[in-house]
Tab-separated table of C-alpha atoms in Angstrom:
chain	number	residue	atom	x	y	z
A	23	UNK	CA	206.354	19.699	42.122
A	24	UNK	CA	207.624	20.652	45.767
A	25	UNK	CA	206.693	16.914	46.915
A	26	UNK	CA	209.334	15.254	44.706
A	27	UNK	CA	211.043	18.101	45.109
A	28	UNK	CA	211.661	19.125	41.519
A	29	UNK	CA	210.958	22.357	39.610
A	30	UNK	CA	209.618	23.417	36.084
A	31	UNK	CA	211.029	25.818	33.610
A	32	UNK	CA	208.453	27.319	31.073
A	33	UNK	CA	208.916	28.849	27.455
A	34	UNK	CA	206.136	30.327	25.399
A	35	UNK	CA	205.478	31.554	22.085
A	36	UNK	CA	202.429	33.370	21.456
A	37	UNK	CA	200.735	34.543	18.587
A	38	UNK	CA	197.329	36.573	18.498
A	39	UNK	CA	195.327	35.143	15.717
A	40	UNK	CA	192.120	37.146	16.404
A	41	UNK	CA	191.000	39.877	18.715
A	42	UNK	CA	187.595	41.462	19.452
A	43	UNK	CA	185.854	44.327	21.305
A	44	UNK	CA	182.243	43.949	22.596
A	45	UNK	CA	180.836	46.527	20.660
A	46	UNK	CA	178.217	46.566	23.638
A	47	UNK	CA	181.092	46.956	26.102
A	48	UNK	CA	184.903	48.765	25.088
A	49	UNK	CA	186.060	47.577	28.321
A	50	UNK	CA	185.171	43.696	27.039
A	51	UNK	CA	187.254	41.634	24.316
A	52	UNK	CA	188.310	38.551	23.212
A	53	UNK	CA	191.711	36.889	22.083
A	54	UNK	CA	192.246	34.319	19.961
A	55	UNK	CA	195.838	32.551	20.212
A	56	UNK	CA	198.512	30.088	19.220
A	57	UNK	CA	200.619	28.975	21.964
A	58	UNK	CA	203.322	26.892	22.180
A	59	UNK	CA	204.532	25.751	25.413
A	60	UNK	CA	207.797	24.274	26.179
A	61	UNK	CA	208.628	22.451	29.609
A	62	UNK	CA	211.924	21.439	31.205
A	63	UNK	CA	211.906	19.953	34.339
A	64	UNK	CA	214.813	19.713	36.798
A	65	UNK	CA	215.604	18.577	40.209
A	66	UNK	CA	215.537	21.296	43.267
A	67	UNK	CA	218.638	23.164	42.955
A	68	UNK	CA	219.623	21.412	40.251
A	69	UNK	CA	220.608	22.888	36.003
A	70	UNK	CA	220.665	19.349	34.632
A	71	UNK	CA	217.013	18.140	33.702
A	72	UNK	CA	215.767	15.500	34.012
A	73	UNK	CA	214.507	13.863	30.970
A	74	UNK	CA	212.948	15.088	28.114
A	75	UNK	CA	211.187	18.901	27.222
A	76	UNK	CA	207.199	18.580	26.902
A	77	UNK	CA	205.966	20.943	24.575
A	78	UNK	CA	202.297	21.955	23.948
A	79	UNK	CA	200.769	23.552	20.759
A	80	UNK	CA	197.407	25.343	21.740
A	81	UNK	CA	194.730	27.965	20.241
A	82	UNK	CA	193.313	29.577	23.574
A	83	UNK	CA	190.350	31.871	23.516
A	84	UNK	CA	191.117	34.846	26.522
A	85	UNK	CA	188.219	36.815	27.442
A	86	UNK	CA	189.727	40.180	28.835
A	87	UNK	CA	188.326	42.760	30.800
A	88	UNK	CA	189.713	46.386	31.225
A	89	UNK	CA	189.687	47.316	34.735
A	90	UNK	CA	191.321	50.795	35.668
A	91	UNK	CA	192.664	51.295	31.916
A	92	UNK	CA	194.405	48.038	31.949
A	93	UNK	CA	193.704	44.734	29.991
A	94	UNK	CA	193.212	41.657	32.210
A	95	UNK	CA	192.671	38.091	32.002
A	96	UNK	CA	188.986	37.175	33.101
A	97	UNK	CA	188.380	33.782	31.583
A	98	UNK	CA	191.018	31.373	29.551
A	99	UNK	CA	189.770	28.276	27.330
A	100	UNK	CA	191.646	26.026	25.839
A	101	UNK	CA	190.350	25.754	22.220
A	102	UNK	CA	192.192	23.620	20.093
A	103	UNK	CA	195.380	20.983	21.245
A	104	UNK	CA	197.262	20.757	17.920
């Protein structure tokens, strides 16, 4: 939000409801998760917000890919908004 010159603070909780491997492919899987998202937003340089938190409660489905022996994010979709 630089261009009305606010900024956002995030909080997550995240729980992993499901998880697979490709048995095809070890260095494939997929996550299954509940996440809950809360938003503040405040003015630049500011500690006050500025109305009310938004909060989001999501199941996301991660497809992960290990590259170089770690786990990384390749795709993210949005599954269910709760």
């Amino acid at each position: 939000d630089i261009a009305q010159n606010r900024y956002r603070q995030y909080e997550h909780q995240f729980k992993i409801l499901n998880y697979t491997v490709n048995p095809r492919d070890p260095n494939q899987a997929t996550v299954i998760a509940r996440v809950q998202e809360i938003t503040q937003l405040f003015p630049q340089g500011s500690t006050q917000t500025t109305g009310p938190s938004e909060k989001d409660d999501l199941t996301v489905r991660y497809q992960l890919v290990r590259q170089q022996g770690l786990w990384k994010i390749d795709q993210i979709q949005v599954v269910t908004v709760h």
